[in-house]
mmCIF file of C-alpha atoms in Angstrom:
data_model
loop_
_atom_site.group_PDB
_atom_site.id
_atom_site.type_symbol
_atom_site.label_atom_id
_atom_site.label_comp_id
_atom_site.label_asym_id
_atom_site.label_seq_id
_atom_site.Cartn_x
_atom_site.Cartn_y
_atom_site.Cartn_z
ATOM 1 C CA MET V 920 16.160 4.600 -13.601
ATOM 2 C CA ARG V 921 12.629 5.106 -12.298
ATOM 3 C CA LYS V 922 9.842 4.294 -14.744
ATOM 4 C CA ILE V 923 6.788 6.447 -15.402
ATOM 5 C CA LEU V 924 3.695 5.715 -17.462
ATOM 6 C CA ILE V 925 1.668 8.646 -18.837
ATOM 7 C CA ILE V 926 -1.936 7.958 -19.877
ATOM 8 C CA GLU V 927 -3.204 11.154 -21.480
ATOM 9 C CA ASP V 928 -5.264 11.682 -24.636
ATOM 10 C CA GLU V 929 -4.352 15.346 -25.186
ATOM 11 C CA GLU V 930 -1.279 15.152 -27.398
ATOM 12 C CA ASN V 931 0.221 18.513 -26.404
ATOM 13 C CA ILE V 932 0.005 17.686 -22.700
ATOM 14 C CA ARG V 933 1.322 14.174 -23.240
ATOM 15 C CA ARG V 934 4.329 15.389 -25.226
ATOM 16 C CA LEU V 935 5.088 18.126 -22.692
ATOM 17 C CA LEU V 936 5.030 15.619 -19.837
ATOM 18 C CA GLU V 937 7.219 13.197 -21.782
ATOM 19 C CA TYR V 938 9.761 15.945 -22.466
ATOM 20 C CA ASP V 939 9.861 17.277 -18.903
ATOM 21 C CA LEU V 940 10.048 13.871 -17.221
ATOM 22 C CA LYS V 941 12.735 12.556 -19.548
ATOM 23 C CA ASN V 942 14.775 15.651 -18.670
ATOM 24 C CA LEU V 943 14.403 14.606 -15.030
ATOM 25 C CA ASN V 944 15.998 11.269 -16.003
ATOM 26 C CA TYR V 945 12.870 9.132 -15.842
ATOM 27 C CA ASP V 946 12.219 6.239 -18.208
ATOM 28 C CA VAL V 947 8.927 7.329 -19.759
ATOM 29 C CA LYS V 948 6.251 5.474 -21.702
ATOM 30 C CA SER V 949 2.884 6.878 -22.736
ATOM 31 C CA ALA V 950 -0.576 5.933 -23.984
ATOM 32 C CA LYS V 951 -3.310 8.038 -25.536
ATOM 33 C CA ASP V 952 -6.330 5.991 -24.451
ATOM 34 C CA GLY V 953 -7.492 3.803 -21.599
ATOM 35 C CA ALA V 954 -7.161 0.503 -23.460
ATOM 36 C CA VAL V 955 -3.488 0.953 -24.327
ATOM 37 C CA GLY V 956 -2.856 2.468 -20.899
ATOM 38 C CA LEU V 957 -4.342 -0.566 -19.181
ATOM 39 C CA GLU V 958 -2.284 -2.954 -21.308
ATOM 40 C CA LEU V 959 0.962 -1.087 -20.621
ATOM 41 C CA GLY V 960 0.183 -0.642 -16.943
ATOM 42 C CA LEU V 961 -0.409 -4.359 -16.402
ATOM 43 C CA SER V 962 2.404 -5.635 -18.628
ATOM 44 C CA GLU V 963 5.267 -3.806 -16.915
ATOM 45 C CA SER V 964 6.147 -2.448 -13.497
ATOM 46 C CA TYR V 965 6.076 1.343 -13.106
ATOM 47 C CA ASP V 966 7.086 3.484 -10.170
ATOM 48 C CA VAL V 967 4.649 6.245 -11.125
ATOM 49 C CA ILE V 968 1.525 6.320 -13.309
ATOM 50 C CA LEU V 969 0.044 9.649 -14.428
ATOM 51 C CA VAL V 970 -3.522 9.243 -15.609
ATOM 52 C CA ASP V 971 -6.023 11.665 -17.090
ATOM 53 C CA TRP V 972 -9.631 11.301 -15.939
ATOM 54 C CA MET V 973 -11.427 11.757 -19.267
ATOM 55 C CA LEU V 974 -10.011 9.114 -21.608
ATOM 56 C CA PRO V 975 -11.303 7.087 -24.559
ATOM 57 C CA VAL V 976 -12.314 3.445 -23.864
ATOM 58 C CA TYR V 977 -11.626 3.431 -20.104
ATOM 59 C CA SER V 978 -11.849 6.506 -17.900
ATOM 60 C CA GLY V 979 -9.040 7.377 -15.543
ATOM 61 C CA ILE V 980 -11.153 6.265 -12.570
ATOM 62 C CA GLU V 981 -11.792 2.900 -14.207
ATOM 63 C CA LEU V 982 -8.062 2.488 -14.848
ATOM 64 C CA VAL V 983 -7.152 3.286 -11.256
ATOM 65 C CA GLU V 984 -9.693 0.770 -9.981
ATOM 66 C CA LYS V 985 -8.415 -1.899 -12.388
ATOM 67 C CA PHE V 986 -4.790 -1.222 -11.443
ATOM 68 C CA ARG V 987 -5.500 -1.433 -7.716
ATOM 69 C CA SER V 988 -7.653 -4.548 -8.139
ATOM 70 C CA ALA V 989 -4.723 -6.157 -9.955
ATOM 71 C CA GLY V 990 -2.477 -5.390 -6.982
ATOM 72 C CA LEU V 991 -0.433 -2.569 -8.513
ATOM 73 C CA ASP V 992 1.284 -0.504 -5.839
ATOM 74 C CA SER V 993 2.595 2.134 -8.240
ATOM 75 C CA ILE V 994 2.220 5.770 -7.257
ATOM 76 C CA ILE V 995 -0.816 6.988 -9.220
ATOM 77 C CA ILE V 996 -1.449 10.692 -9.781
ATOM 78 C CA MET V 997 -4.691 11.864 -11.378
ATOM 79 C CA LEU V 998 -4.461 14.769 -13.835
ATOM 80 C CA THR V 999 -7.814 16.353 -14.585
ATOM 81 C CA ALA V 1000 -9.853 19.501 -15.095
ATOM 82 C CA LYS V 1001 -12.442 18.148 -12.638
ATOM 83 C CA ASP V 1002 -12.149 20.052 -9.367
ATOM 84 C CA GLU V 1003 -15.375 19.408 -7.479
ATOM 85 C CA GLU V 1004 -15.003 17.994 -3.968
ATOM 86 C CA SER V 1005 -17.020 14.921 -4.967
ATOM 87 C CA ASP V 1006 -14.577 14.273 -7.838
ATOM 88 C CA ILE V 1007 -11.594 14.512 -5.523
ATOM 89 C CA LEU V 1008 -13.180 12.138 -3.004
ATOM 90 C CA GLN V 1009 -14.026 9.665 -5.758
ATOM 91 C CA ALA V 1010 -10.470 9.678 -7.102
ATOM 92 C CA PHE V 1011 -8.863 9.084 -3.721
ATOM 93 C CA ASP V 1012 -11.413 6.400 -2.874
ATOM 94 C CA ALA V 1013 -10.442 4.672 -6.131
ATOM 95 C CA GLY V 1014 -6.815 4.600 -4.977
ATOM 96 C CA VAL V 1015 -4.892 7.574 -6.356
ATOM 97 C CA ASP V 1016 -1.942 8.952 -4.405
ATOM 98 C CA GLY V 1017 -2.110 12.472 -5.798
ATOM 99 C CA TYR V 1018 -4.536 14.767 -7.592
ATOM 100 C CA MET V 1019 -3.678 17.740 -9.773
ATOM 101 C CA THR V 1020 -6.171 19.923 -11.613
ATOM 102 C CA LYS V 1021 -5.544 21.280 -15.106
ATOM 103 C CA PRO V 1022 -3.963 23.588 -15.954
ATOM 104 C CA PHE V 1023 -1.077 22.606 -13.687
ATOM 105 C CA SER V 1024 2.556 23.553 -13.350
ATOM 106 C CA PRO V 1025 4.896 20.921 -14.834
ATOM 107 C CA ARG V 1026 7.505 21.984 -12.278
ATOM 108 C CA GLU V 1027 5.082 21.349 -9.410
ATOM 109 C CA LEU V 1028 4.155 17.968 -10.860
ATOM 110 C CA GLY V 1029 7.839 17.083 -11.182
ATOM 111 C CA ALA V 1030 8.432 18.123 -7.574
ATOM 112 C CA ARG V 1031 5.542 15.978 -6.350
ATOM 113 C CA ILE V 1032 6.781 12.969 -8.296
ATOM 114 C CA GLN V 1033 10.283 13.398 -6.906
ATOM 115 C CA ALA V 1034 8.892 13.654 -3.359
ATOM 116 C CA HIS V 1035 7.050 10.359 -3.819
ATOM 117 C CA VAL V 1036 10.126 8.703 -5.322
ATOM 118 C CA ARG V 1037 12.300 9.881 -2.404
ATOM 119 C CA ARG V 1038 9.948 8.031 -0.082
ATOM 120 C CA LEU V 1039 10.427 4.890 -2.159
ATOM 121 C CA ASN V 1040 14.194 5.289 -1.779
ATOM 122 C CA ASP V 1041 14.067 5.915 1.977
ATOM 123 C CA VAL V 1042 15.568 2.769 3.519
ATOM 124 C CA SER V 1043 15.041 4.171 7.036
ATOM 125 C CA ILE V 1044 11.275 3.617 6.794
ATOM 126 C CA PRO V 1045 10.267 0.862 9.266
ATOM 127 C CA LYS V 1046 8.944 -2.437 7.936
ATOM 128 C CA SER V 1047 6.036 -2.658 10.355
ATOM 129 C CA VAL V 1048 3.829 -0.629 12.681
ATOM 130 C CA VAL V 1049 2.395 -2.187 15.827
ATOM 131 C CA LEU V 1050 0.025 -0.607 18.318
ATOM 132 C CA GLY V 1051 -2.045 -2.622 20.754
ATOM 133 C CA ASP V 1052 -3.430 -5.641 18.925
ATOM 134 C CA ILE V 1053 -3.039 -4.050 15.471
ATOM 135 C CA ILE V 1054 -0.086 -5.233 13.377
ATOM 136 C CA MET V 1055 0.686 -3.587 10.039
ATOM 137 C CA ASN V 1056 3.293 -4.986 7.644
ATOM 138 C CA LEU V 1057 4.406 -2.001 5.575
ATOM 139 C CA GLU V 1058 6.093 -4.158 2.929
ATOM 140 C CA THR V 1059 3.264 -6.592 2.190
ATOM 141 C CA ARG V 1060 0.614 -4.053 3.307
ATOM 142 C CA ASP V 1061 -1.145 -6.685 5.401
ATOM 143 C CA VAL V 1062 -3.109 -5.691 8.493
ATOM 144 C CA SER V 1063 -4.291 -7.887 11.331
ATOM 145 C CA ILE V 1064 -6.205 -7.284 14.547
ATOM 146 C CA ASN V 1065 -5.576 -9.914 17.221
ATOM 147 C CA GLY V 1066 -4.476 -12.295 14.472
ATOM 148 C CA LYS V 1067 -7.484 -11.655 12.210
ATOM 149 C CA ASP V 1068 -6.842 -10.145 8.764
ATOM 150 C CA VAL V 1069 -8.440 -6.783 7.994
ATOM 151 C CA GLU V 1070 -9.085 -5.491 4.467
ATOM 152 C CA LEU V 1071 -8.160 -1.847 3.952
ATOM 153 C CA THR V 1072 -7.979 0.320 0.860
ATOM 154 C CA LYS V 1073 -4.608 1.834 -0.026
ATOM 155 C CA LYS V 1074 -5.455 5.187 1.540
ATOM 156 C CA GLU V 1075 -7.038 3.607 4.611
ATOM 157 C CA PHE V 1076 -3.828 1.637 5.100
ATOM 158 C CA ASP V 1077 -1.616 4.711 4.739
ATOM 159 C CA LEU V 1078 -3.815 6.746 7.072
ATOM 160 C CA LEU V 1079 -3.895 4.061 9.752
ATOM 161 C CA ALA V 1080 -0.123 3.584 9.543
ATOM 162 C CA LEU V 1081 0.401 7.327 10.026
ATOM 163 C CA LEU V 1082 -1.906 7.509 13.036
ATOM 164 C CA LEU V 1083 -0.541 4.384 14.723
ATOM 165 C CA SER V 1084 3.065 5.472 14.228
ATOM 166 C CA ARG V 1085 2.245 8.725 16.034
ATOM 167 C CA GLU V 1086 0.457 7.281 19.064
ATOM 168 C CA ASN V 1087 -1.075 9.973 21.325
ATOM 169 C CA VAL V 1088 -0.036 12.739 18.905
ATOM 170 C CA VAL V 1089 -2.879 14.850 17.534
ATOM 171 C CA LEU V 1090 -2.533 15.296 13.781
ATOM 172 C CA SER V 1091 -4.387 18.133 12.076
ATOM 173 C CA ARG V 1092 -6.504 17.481 9.035
ATOM 174 C CA ASP V 1093 -4.171 19.665 6.958
ATOM 175 C CA GLN V 1094 -1.166 17.642 8.120
ATOM 176 C CA ILE V 1095 -2.913 14.389 7.275
ATOM 177 C CA LEU V 1096 -3.823 15.699 3.820
ATOM 178 C CA SER V 1097 -0.224 16.707 3.207
ATOM 179 C CA ASP V 1098 1.316 13.465 4.501
ATOM 180 C CA ILE V 1099 -1.123 10.942 3.066
ATOM 181 C CA TRP V 1100 -2.639 12.590 0.026
ATOM 182 C CA ASP V 1101 0.292 14.852 -0.906
ATOM 183 C CA PHE V 1102 -2.458 17.360 -1.468
ATOM 184 C CA ASN V 1103 -2.805 20.998 -0.439
ATOM 185 C CA TYR V 1104 -6.542 21.503 -0.359
ATOM 186 C CA ASP V 1105 -7.850 24.958 0.556
ATOM 187 C CA GLY V 1106 -11.485 23.892 0.852
ATOM 188 C CA ASP V 1107 -13.367 21.424 3.032
ATOM 189 C CA THR V 1108 -11.139 18.700 4.480
ATOM 190 C CA ARG V 1109 -14.020 16.221 4.588
ATOM 191 C CA ILE V 1110 -11.954 13.714 2.666
ATOM 192 C CA VAL V 1111 -10.050 13.039 5.911
ATOM 193 C CA ASP V 1112 -13.242 12.711 7.964
ATOM 194 C CA VAL V 1113 -14.721 10.245 5.466
ATOM 195 C CA HIS V 1114 -11.675 7.979 5.646
ATOM 196 C CA ILE V 1115 -11.503 8.213 9.442
ATOM 197 C CA PHE V 1116 -15.145 7.114 9.664
ATOM 198 C CA LYS V 1117 -14.455 4.094 7.464
ATOM 199 C CA LEU V 1118 -11.311 3.207 9.439
ATOM 200 C CA ARG V 1119 -13.151 3.331 12.756
ATOM 201 C CA THR V 1120 -15.681 0.769 11.558
ATOM 202 C CA LYS V 1121 -12.932 -1.564 10.335
ATOM 203 C CA ILE V 1122 -10.832 -1.474 13.533
ATOM 204 C CA ASP V 1123 -13.768 -1.323 15.942
ATOM 205 C CA GLU V 1124 -12.872 -4.693 17.505
ATOM 206 C CA SER V 1125 -9.293 -3.655 18.307
ATOM 207 C CA ASN V 1126 -7.999 -2.169 21.559
ATOM 208 C CA VAL V 1127 -7.004 0.972 19.645
ATOM 209 C CA PHE V 1128 -9.367 3.799 18.799
ATOM 210 C CA ILE V 1129 -9.090 6.982 16.741
ATOM 211 C CA HIS V 1130 -10.146 9.961 18.810
ATOM 212 C CA SER V 1131 -11.362 13.249 17.361
ATOM 213 C CA GLU V 1132 -9.965 16.461 18.800
ATOM 214 C CA ARG V 1133 -12.641 19.027 17.995
ATOM 215 C CA GLY V 1134 -11.432 21.715 15.629
ATOM 216 C CA ILE V 1135 -7.956 20.176 15.378
ATOM 217 C CA GLY V 1136 -7.762 16.658 13.982
ATOM 218 C CA TYR V 1137 -7.312 13.041 15.036
ATOM 219 C CA VAL V 1138 -5.163 10.938 17.340
ATOM 220 C CA ALA V 1139 -4.702 7.174 17.797
ATOM 221 C CA LYS V 1140 -4.870 5.917 21.378
ATOM 222 C CA ARG V 1141 -5.114 2.608 23.211
ATOM 223 C CA LYS V 1142 -8.489 1.869 24.791
#
């Protein structure tokens, strides 16, 4: 049974999520503040962590950063009323895998969680991605260029793996948002551009480059 941790200080929302997710056959635990959430999140292994942004003691952003710094690879979905582009960028930079603004549909949240869990269950996913002198181990999430280790954030890793696995295929920004961020964003897709810029600087010494197709998206090619 997949395990989910809910960190939410609004009791009605927390109880609703507990009820809905238990009905979907998840093992659910919950916390009403950042301190308890941090303790639970670090003491056990969870497949999915749902975290509110505005929490007592530690904010949701602080929790995400602490979880990722501790090496947690759980799927983390931010639940918040904050919907500014800068907020969304900050959350994904911190390491979330999904972002849903309140009020949200519990059915949509359940569908997103199940989509993430299906990916965890997909044994057909390759264990590595190699293009040129870049080697990515998808299990340990290690990256090397010509034998030299490269430090990437969780989203940078996922984005690079997607691009390298689709060599010479132009991927639209909307497709990248959907595949990597599990996020249908009707506004500016600058979140993709920001991560591409950071990736380019980190793989600059490789014989692979990420090319921009004006008005379309991005493609990974060998130099």
